[in-house]
Coordinates of C-alpha atoms and ligand atoms in Angstrom, one line a residue:
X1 CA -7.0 13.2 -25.0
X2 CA -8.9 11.7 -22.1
X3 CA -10.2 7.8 -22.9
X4 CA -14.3 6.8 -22.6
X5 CA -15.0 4.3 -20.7
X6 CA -15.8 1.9 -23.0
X7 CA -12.3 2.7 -24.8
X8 CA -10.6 1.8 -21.8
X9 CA -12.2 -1.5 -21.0
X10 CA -11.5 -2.8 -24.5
X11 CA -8.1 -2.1 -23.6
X12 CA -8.0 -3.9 -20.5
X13 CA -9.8 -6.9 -22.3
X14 CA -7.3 -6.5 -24.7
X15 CA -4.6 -6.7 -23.0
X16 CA -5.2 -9.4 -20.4
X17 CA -6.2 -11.9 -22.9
X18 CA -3.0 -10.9 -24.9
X19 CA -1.4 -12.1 -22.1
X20 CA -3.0 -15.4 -21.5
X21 CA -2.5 -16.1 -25.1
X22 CA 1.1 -15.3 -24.8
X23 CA 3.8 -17.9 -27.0
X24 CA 6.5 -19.3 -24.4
X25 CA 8.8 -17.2 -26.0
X26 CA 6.9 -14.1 -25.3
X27 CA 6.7 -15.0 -21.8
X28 CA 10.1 -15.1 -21.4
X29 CA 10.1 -10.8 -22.2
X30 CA 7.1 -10.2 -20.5
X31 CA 7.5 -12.2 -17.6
X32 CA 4.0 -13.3 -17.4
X33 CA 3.9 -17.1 -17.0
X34 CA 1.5 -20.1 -17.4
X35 CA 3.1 -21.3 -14.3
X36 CA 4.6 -20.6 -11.0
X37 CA 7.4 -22.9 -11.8
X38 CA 8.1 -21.1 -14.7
X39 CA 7.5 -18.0 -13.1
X40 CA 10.4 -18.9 -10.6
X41 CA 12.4 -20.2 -12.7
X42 CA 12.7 -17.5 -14.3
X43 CA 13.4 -14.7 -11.9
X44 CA 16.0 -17.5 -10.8
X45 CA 17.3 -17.2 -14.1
X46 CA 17.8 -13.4 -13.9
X47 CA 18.7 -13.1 -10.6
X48 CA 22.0 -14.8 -11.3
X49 CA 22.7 -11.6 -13.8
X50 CA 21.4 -9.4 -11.4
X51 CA 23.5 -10.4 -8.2
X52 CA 26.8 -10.2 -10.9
X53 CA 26.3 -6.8 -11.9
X54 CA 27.8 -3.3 -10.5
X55 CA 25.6 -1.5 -8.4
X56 CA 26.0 1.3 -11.1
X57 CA 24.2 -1.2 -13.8
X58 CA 21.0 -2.1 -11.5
X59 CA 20.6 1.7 -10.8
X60 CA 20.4 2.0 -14.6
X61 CA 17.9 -0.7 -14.5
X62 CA 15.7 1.6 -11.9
X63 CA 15.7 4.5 -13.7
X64 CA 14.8 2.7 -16.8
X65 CA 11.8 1.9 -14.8
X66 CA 11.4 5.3 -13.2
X67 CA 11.1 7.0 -16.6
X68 CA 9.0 3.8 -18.1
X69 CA 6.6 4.6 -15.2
X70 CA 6.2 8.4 -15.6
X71 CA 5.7 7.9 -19.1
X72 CA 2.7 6.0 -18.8
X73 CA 1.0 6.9 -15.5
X74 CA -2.4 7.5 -17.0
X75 CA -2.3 4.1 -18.7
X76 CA -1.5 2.8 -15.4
X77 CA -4.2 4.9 -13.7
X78 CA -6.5 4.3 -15.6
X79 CA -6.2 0.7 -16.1
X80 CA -6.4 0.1 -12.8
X81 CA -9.6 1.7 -12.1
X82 CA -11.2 0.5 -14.8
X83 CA -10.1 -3.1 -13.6
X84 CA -11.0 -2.9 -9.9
X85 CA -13.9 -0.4 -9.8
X86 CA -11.6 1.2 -6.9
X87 CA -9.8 4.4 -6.6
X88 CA -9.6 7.8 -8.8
X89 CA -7.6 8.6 -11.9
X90 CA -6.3 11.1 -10.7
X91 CA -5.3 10.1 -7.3
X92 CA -3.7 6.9 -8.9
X93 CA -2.1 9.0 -11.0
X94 CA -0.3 11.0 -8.2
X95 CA 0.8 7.6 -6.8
X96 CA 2.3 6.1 -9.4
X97 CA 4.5 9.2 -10.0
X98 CA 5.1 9.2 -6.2
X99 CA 6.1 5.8 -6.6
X100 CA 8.2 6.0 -9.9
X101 CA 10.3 9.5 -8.2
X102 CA 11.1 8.7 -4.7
X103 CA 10.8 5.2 -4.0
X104 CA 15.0 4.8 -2.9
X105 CA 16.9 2.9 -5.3
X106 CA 20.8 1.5 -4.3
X107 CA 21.7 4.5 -2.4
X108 CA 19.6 2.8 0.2
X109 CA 21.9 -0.1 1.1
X110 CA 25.0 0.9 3.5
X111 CA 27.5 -0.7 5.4
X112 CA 28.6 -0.7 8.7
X113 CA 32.5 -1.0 9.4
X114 CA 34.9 -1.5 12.0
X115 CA 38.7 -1.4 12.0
X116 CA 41.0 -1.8 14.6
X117 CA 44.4 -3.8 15.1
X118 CA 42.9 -6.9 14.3
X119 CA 42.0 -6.0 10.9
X120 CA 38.8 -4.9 9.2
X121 CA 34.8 -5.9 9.1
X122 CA 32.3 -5.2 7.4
X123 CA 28.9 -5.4 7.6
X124 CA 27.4 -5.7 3.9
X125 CA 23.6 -5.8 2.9
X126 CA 23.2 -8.5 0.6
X127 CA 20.5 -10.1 -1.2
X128 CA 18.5 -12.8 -0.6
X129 CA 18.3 -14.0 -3.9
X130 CA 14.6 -14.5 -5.1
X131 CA 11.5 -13.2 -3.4
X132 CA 7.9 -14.4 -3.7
X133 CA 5.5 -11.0 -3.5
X134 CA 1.7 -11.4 -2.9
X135 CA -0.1 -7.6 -3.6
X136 CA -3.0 -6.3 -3.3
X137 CA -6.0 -5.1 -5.8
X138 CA -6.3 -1.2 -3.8
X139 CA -3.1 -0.2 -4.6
X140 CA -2.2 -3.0 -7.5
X141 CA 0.5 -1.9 -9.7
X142 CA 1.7 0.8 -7.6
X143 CA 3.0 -2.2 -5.2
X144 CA 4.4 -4.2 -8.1
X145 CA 6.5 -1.3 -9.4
X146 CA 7.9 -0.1 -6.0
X147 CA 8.3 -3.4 -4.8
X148 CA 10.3 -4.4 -7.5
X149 CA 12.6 -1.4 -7.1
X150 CA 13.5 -2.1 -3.7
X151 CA 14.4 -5.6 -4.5
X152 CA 16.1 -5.3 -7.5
X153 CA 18.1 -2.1 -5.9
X154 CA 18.7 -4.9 -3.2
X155 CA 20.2 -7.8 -5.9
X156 CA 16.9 -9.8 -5.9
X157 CA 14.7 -10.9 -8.4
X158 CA 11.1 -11.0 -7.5
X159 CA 7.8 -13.5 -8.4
X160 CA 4.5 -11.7 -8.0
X161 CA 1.4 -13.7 -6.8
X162 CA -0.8 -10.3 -7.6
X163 CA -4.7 -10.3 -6.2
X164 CA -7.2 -12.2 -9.2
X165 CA -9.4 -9.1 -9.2
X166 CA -6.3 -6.8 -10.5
X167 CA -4.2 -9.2 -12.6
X168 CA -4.6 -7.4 -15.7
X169 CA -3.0 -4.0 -14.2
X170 CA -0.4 -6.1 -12.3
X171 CA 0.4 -8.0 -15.5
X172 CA 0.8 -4.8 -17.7
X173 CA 3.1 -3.5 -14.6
X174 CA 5.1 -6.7 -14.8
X175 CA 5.5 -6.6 -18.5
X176 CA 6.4 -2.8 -18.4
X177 CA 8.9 -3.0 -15.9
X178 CA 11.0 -6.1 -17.7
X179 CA 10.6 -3.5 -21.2
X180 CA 12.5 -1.2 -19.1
X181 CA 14.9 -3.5 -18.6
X182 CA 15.7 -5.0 -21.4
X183 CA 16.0 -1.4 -23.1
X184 CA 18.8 -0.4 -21.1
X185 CA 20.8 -3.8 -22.0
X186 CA 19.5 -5.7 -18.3
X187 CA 17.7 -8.8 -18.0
X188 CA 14.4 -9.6 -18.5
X189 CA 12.2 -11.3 -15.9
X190 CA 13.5 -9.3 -13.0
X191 CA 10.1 -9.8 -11.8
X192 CA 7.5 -12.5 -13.0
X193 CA 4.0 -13.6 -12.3
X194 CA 1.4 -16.1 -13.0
X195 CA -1.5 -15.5 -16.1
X196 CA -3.9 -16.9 -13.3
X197 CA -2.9 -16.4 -9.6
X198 CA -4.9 -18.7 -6.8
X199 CA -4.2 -19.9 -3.7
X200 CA -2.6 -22.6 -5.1
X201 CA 0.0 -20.9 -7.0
X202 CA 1.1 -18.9 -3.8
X203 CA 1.0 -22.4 -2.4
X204 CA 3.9 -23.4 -5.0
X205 CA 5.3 -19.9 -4.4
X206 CA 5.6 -20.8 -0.6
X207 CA 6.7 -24.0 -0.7
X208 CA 9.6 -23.7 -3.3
X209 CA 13.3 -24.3 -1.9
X210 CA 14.2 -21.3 -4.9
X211 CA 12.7 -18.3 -2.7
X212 CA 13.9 -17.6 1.0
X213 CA 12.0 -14.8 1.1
X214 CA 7.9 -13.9 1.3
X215 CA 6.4 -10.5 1.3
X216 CA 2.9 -10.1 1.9
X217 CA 0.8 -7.2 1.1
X218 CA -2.5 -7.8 2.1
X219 CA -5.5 -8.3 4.9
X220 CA -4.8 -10.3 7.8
X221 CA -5.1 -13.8 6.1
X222 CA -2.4 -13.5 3.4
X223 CA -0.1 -12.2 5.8
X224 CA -0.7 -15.1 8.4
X225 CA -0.6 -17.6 5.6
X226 CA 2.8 -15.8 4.8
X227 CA 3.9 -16.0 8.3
X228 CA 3.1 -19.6 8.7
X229 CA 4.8 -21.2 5.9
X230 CA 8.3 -21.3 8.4
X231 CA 10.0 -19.6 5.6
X232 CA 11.4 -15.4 6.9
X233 CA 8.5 -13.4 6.1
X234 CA 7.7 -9.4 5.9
X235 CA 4.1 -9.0 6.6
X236 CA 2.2 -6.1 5.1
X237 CA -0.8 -6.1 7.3
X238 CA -4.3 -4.1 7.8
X239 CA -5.0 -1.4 9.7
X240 CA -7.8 0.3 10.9
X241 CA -5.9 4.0 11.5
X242 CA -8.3 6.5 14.1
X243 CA -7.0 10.2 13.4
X244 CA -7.5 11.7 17.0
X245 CA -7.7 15.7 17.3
X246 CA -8.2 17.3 20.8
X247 CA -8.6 20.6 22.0
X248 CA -5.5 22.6 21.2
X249 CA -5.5 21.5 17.8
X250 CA -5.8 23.7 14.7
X251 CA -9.2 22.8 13.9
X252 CA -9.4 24.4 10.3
X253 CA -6.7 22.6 9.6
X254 CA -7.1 19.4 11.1
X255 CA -10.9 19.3 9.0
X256 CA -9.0 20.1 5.5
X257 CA -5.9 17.6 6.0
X258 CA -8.6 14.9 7.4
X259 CA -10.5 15.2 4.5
X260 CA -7.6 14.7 1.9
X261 CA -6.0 12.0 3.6
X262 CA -8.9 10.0 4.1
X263 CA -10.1 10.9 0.3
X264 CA -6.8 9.7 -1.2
X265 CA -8.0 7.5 -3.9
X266 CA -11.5 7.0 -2.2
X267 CA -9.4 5.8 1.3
X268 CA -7.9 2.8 -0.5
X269 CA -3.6 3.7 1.0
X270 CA -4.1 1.0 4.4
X271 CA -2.5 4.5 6.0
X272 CA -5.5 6.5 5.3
X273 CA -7.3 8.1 8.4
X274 CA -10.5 5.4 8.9
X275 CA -12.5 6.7 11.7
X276 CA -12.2 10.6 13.6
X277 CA -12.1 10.6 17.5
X278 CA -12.6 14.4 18.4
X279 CA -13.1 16.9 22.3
X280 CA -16.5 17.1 22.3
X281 CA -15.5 21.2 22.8
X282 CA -14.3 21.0 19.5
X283 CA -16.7 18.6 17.3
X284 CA -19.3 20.8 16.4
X285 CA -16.5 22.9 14.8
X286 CA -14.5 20.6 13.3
X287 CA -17.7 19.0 11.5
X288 CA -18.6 22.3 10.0
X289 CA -15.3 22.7 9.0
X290 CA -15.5 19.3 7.3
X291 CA -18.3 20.2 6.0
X292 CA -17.0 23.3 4.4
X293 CA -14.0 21.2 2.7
X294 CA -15.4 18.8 0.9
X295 CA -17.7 16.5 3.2
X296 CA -21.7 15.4 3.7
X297 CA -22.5 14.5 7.1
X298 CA -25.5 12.3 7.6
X299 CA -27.8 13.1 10.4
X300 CA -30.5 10.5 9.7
X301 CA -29.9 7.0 11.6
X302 CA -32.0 5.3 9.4
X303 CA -29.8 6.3 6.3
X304 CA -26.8 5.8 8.7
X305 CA -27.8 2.2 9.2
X306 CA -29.1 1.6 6.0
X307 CA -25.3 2.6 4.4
X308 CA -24.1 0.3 7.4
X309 CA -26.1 -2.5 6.0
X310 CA -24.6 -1.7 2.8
X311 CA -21.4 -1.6 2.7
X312 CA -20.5 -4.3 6.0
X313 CA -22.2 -7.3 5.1
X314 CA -21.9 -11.2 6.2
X315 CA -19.7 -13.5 4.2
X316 CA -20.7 -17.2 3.5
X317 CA -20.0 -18.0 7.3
X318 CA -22.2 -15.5 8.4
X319 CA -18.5 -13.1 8.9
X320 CA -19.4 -9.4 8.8
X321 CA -17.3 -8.0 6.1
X322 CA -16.8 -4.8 3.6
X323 CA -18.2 -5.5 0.1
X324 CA -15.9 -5.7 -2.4
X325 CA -18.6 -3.6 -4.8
X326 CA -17.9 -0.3 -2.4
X327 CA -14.0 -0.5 -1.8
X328 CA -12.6 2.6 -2.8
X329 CA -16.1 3.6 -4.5
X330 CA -16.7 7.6 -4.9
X331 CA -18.9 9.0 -2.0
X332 CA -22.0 10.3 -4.1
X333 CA -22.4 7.1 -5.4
X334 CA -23.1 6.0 -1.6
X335 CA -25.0 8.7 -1.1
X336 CA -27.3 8.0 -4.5
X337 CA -27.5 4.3 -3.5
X338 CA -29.3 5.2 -0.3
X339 CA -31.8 7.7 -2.1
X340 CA -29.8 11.0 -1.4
X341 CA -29.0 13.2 -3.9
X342 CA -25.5 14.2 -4.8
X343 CA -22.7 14.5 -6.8
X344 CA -18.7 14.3 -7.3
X345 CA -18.3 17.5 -5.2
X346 CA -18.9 15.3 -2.5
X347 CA -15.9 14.2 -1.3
X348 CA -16.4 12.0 1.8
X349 CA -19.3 11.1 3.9
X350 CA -19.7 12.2 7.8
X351 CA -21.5 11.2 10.5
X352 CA -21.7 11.2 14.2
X353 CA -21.1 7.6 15.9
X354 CA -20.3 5.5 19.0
X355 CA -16.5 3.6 19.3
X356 CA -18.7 0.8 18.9
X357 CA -20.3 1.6 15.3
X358 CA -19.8 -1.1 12.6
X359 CA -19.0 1.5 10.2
X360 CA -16.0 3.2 12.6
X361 CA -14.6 -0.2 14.1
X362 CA -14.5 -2.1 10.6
X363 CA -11.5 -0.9 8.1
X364 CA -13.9 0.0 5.3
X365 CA -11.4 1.6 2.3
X366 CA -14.4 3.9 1.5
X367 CA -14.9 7.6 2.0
X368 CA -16.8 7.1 5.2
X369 CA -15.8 8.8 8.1
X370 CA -17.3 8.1 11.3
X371 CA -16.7 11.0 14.0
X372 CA -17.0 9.7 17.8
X373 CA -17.0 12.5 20.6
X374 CA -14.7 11.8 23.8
X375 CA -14.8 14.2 27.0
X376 CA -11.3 15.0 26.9
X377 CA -7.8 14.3 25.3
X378 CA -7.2 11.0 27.4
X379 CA -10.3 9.7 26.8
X380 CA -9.9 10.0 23.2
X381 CA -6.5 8.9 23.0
X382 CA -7.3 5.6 24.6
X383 CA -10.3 5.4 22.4
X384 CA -8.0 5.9 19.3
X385 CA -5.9 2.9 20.8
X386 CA -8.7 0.9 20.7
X387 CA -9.9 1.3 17.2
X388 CA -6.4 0.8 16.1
X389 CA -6.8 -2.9 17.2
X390 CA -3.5 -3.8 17.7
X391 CA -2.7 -3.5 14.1
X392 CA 1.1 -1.7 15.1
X393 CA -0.2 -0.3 11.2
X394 CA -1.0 3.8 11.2
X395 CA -2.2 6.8 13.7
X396 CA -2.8 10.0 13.4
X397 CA -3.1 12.9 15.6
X398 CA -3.9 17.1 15.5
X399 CA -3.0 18.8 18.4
X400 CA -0.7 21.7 19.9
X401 CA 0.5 20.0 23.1
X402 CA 3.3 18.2 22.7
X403 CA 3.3 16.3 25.1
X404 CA 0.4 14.6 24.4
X405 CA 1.4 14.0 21.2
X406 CA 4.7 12.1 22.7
X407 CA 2.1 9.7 24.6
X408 CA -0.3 8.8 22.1
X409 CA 2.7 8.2 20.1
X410 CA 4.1 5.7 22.7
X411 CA 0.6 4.7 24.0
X412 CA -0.9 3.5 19.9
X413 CA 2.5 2.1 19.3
X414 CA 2.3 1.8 15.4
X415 CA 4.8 2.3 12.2
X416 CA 3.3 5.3 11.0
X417 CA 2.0 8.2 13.2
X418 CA 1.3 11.7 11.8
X419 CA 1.0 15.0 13.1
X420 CA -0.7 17.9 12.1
X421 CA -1.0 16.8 8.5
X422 CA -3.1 14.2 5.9
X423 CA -2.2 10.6 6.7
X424 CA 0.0 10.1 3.1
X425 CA 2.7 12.7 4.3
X426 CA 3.8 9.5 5.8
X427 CA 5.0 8.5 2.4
X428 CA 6.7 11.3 1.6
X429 CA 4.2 13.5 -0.2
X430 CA 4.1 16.9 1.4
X431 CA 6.3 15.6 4.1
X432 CA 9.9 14.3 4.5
X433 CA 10.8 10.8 3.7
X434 CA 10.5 8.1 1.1
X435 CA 7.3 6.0 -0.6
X436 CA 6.7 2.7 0.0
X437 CA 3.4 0.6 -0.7
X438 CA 4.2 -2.0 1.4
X439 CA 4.3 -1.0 5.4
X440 CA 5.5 -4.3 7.5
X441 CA 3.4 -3.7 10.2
X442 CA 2.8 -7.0 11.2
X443 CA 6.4 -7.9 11.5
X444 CA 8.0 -4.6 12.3
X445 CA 10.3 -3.7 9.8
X446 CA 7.8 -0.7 8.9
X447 CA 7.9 1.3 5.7
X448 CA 9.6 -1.5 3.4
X449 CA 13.0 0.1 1.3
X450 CA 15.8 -2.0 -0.6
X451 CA 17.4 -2.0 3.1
X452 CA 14.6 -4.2 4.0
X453 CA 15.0 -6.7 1.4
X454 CA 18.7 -7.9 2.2
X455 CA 20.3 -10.0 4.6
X456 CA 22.9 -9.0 7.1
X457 CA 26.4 -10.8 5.8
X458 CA 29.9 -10.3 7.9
X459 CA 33.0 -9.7 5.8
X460 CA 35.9 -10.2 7.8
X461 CA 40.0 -9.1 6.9
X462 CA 41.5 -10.2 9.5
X463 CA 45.1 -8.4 10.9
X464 CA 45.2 -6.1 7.9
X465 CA 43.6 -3.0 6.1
X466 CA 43.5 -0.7 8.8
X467 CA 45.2 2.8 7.8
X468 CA 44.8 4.6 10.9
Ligands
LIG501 P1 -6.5 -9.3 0.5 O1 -6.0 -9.8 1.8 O2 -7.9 -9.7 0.1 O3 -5.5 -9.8 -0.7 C1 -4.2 -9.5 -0.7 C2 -3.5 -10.6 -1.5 O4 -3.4 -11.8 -0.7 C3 -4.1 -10.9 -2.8 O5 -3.1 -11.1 -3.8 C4 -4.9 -12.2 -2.5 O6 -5.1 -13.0 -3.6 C5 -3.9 -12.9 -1.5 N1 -4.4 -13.8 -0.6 C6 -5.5 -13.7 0.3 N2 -5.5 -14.8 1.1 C7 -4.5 -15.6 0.8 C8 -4.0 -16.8 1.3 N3 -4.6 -17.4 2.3 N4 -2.9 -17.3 0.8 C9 -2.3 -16.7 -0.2 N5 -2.7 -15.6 -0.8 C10 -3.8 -15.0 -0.2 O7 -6.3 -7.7 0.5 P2 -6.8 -6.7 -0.5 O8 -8.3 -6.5 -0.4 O9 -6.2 -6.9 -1.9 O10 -6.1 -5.4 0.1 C11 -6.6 -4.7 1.2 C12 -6.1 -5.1 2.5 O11 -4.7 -5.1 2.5 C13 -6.5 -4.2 3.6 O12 -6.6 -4.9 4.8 C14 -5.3 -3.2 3.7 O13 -5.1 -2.6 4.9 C15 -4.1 -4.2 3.4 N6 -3.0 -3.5 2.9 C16 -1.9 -3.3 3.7 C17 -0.8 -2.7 3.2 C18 0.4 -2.5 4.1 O14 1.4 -1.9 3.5 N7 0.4 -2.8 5.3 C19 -0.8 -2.2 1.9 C20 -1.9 -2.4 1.1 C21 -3.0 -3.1 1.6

């Protein structure tokens, strides 16, 4: 039975001030702390069980979470849009169960080996011990539940610094995943947080000698902040990812796998296709084929500008920035807010721009698409460079010739580039691979796995245990 509204906020209220009322002793089992300290402490605490168990116990751990996750994917869903404003149910839905069946458990980790006459080595993955996690508020608990796989599937323990404005879905995740725990015999506090996350908490997060490791999932200040601290740090950066489609592409199909990528709970994923560089022989047909799937293109500059003026606006410096109060908002209530009538059949919003339109050069988390016309392939792949701005994050491309495909892949240089399909079959739904919610793009090590969360260690026999 679906939930109103008002049902679900009550719940939410609920629930987070359950947790800041939360006895000592109940932190301990949720993990949800008054402090930092004690939030480290703790995942100190549990990492020492953790790091002394067989592989085969933590992968008991992870499905315990797995199955605690599939069990209550609306809860999560729903809580998390209720809490933000951002996203879909359903699309949330499909993420956490995306999350919760294929993000890779211990099977990830391997080993390299050598043997010879001098003995045998090994090159192990190891852990690093405890890691300090800041997340994000578009895809909230969906990053604390697959981070925490990873890590623990790696030996760590992990403290989450979660955004303010999704603490009460990142909380419940937190609490959820150290049930899931516990009810298989493990630990709890395998991950912990902070009732109240700030600035200064991650400051105590980055500065304590307990965690050698930081992972940021965020915009571009987090992860500098992350990157600065001199500790190792994986950072999780923006993007701004421009889905080129020339000539040869299949146009019918390129419009309908646009149009869900970039729709994906309302274009919060940082993978999601942001602006549309299209041949100008093939705009007017790949319009009307957006057109026909799903999207409302807006002709009128002055609405154009007045949506611009809406959604992009200047911070207390005078910054241009998205407004919070439209991230991963659903298009007809754009469309209503500028006095156009419309409803949820609209899926996304179109319209015609320059390279240099606010709306296509800013990474808006909205289901706005701006589509820019080049002369030809090359001019459009250089154009799609651009927009990228360096990010190293996502690109996407729809086309026949293969070659050009190679190039833009060299020329655009980023962790995720997909072909011929919707942006997310880059985390392994409706194409090969695993999930992740945390893409190192920053720092390189790409789509983030247990592998990514372990240090290299050497483990030497020296003149003995070769057999060959
Ligand atoms: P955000 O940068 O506003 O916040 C991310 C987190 O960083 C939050 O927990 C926030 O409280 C914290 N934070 C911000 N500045 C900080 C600082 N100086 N020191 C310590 N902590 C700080 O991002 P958001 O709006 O929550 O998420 C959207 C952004 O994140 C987009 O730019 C998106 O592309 C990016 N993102 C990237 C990935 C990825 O995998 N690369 C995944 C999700 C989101």
């Amino acid at each position: 039975m679906a939930i109103t509204e008002k049902e679900l906020q009550e719940i939410v209220r609920q629930v987070i001030s359950e947790m800041q009322g939360l006895k000592p002793a109940q932190q301990e089992e949720t993990g949800v702390f008054d402090t930092m300290e004690e939030a480290i402490a703790a995942a100190a605490r549990a990492q020492q069980e953790i790091r002394r168990m067989p592989l085969e116990f933590r992968e008991k751990i992870i499905s315990s979470i797995r199955k605690s996750t599939l069990e209550n994917l609306r809860t999560y869903a729903e809580f998390g849009v209720s809490e933000t404003g951002m996203g879909n149910v359903g699309h949330k839905i499909i993420k956490h169960q995306l999350v919760a069946e294929k993000t890779p458990g211990t099977e990830d980790l391997t080993t390299i080996a050598w043997s010879g006459d001098r003995g045998l080595t090994l090159v192990e993955q190891g852990p690093f011990g405890v890691i300090g996690a800041i997340t994000p508020c578009t895809n909230p608990s969906e990053t604390v539940i697959c981070n925490t796989i990873g890590m623990v599937a790696a030996g760590n323990t992990v403290v989450f610094n979660p955004h303010p404005a999704a603490i009460g879905v990142s909380c419940y995740a937190v609490s959820k995943i150290n049930e899931a725990s516990m009810a298989v015999g493990g630990p709890a506090n395998i991950c912990t947080t902070v009732k109240k996350p700030t600035l200064e908490t991650a400051d105590v997060m980055f500065k304590s000698p307990t965690i050698p490791l930081l992972v940021a999932t965020g915009g571009p200040g987090v992860v500098t902040a992350v990157l600065s601290t001199g500790k190792r740090g994986i950072g999780a950066g923006a993007g701004n990812p421009p889905v080129v489609v020339d000539e040869t592409a299949d146009i019918e199909n390129a419009a309908i796998s646009i149009i869900n990528g970039a729709t994906l709970d309302n274009n919060l994923p940082c993978i999601a296709e942001k602006e549309v560089v299209v041949v100008d022989s093939v705009a007017d047909h790949l319009i009307d084929a957006m057109e026909r799937n799903g999207a409302y293109k807006l002709t009128d500059p002055a609405k154009i500008q007045q949506l611009a003026e809406m959604v992009v606006i200047p911070n207390k410096k005078g910054k241009m920035q998205v407004s919070r109060d439209w991230v991963g908002r659903d298009a007809y209530k754009f469309l209503n807010a500028i006095g156009i009538d419309a409803d949820p059949s609209v899926k996304c919003i179109i319209f015609e721009a320059e390279e240099n339109h606010i709306l296509v050069q800013t990474e808006l988390m909205m289901p706005i698409l701006g589509i820019v016309r080049a002369k030809n392939a090359d001019e459009a792949m250089e154009m799609g460079v651009r927009l990228e701005h360096g990010n190293r994050h996502s690109a996407h491309m729809h086309s026949k010739n293969v070659d050009r495909l190679t190039r833009f892949g060299q020329m655009v240089d980023t962790a995720i580039f997909v072909k011929n399909g919707p942006s997310y079959a880059a985390l392994g739904y409706g194409g090969e691979g695993f999930p992740t919610f945390t893409i190192a793009s920053r720092t390189g090590e790409g789509l983030t796995s247990a592998k990514t969360f372990t240090k290299s260690r050497r483990c030497v026999m020296t003149d003995a245990l070769c057999i060959r």
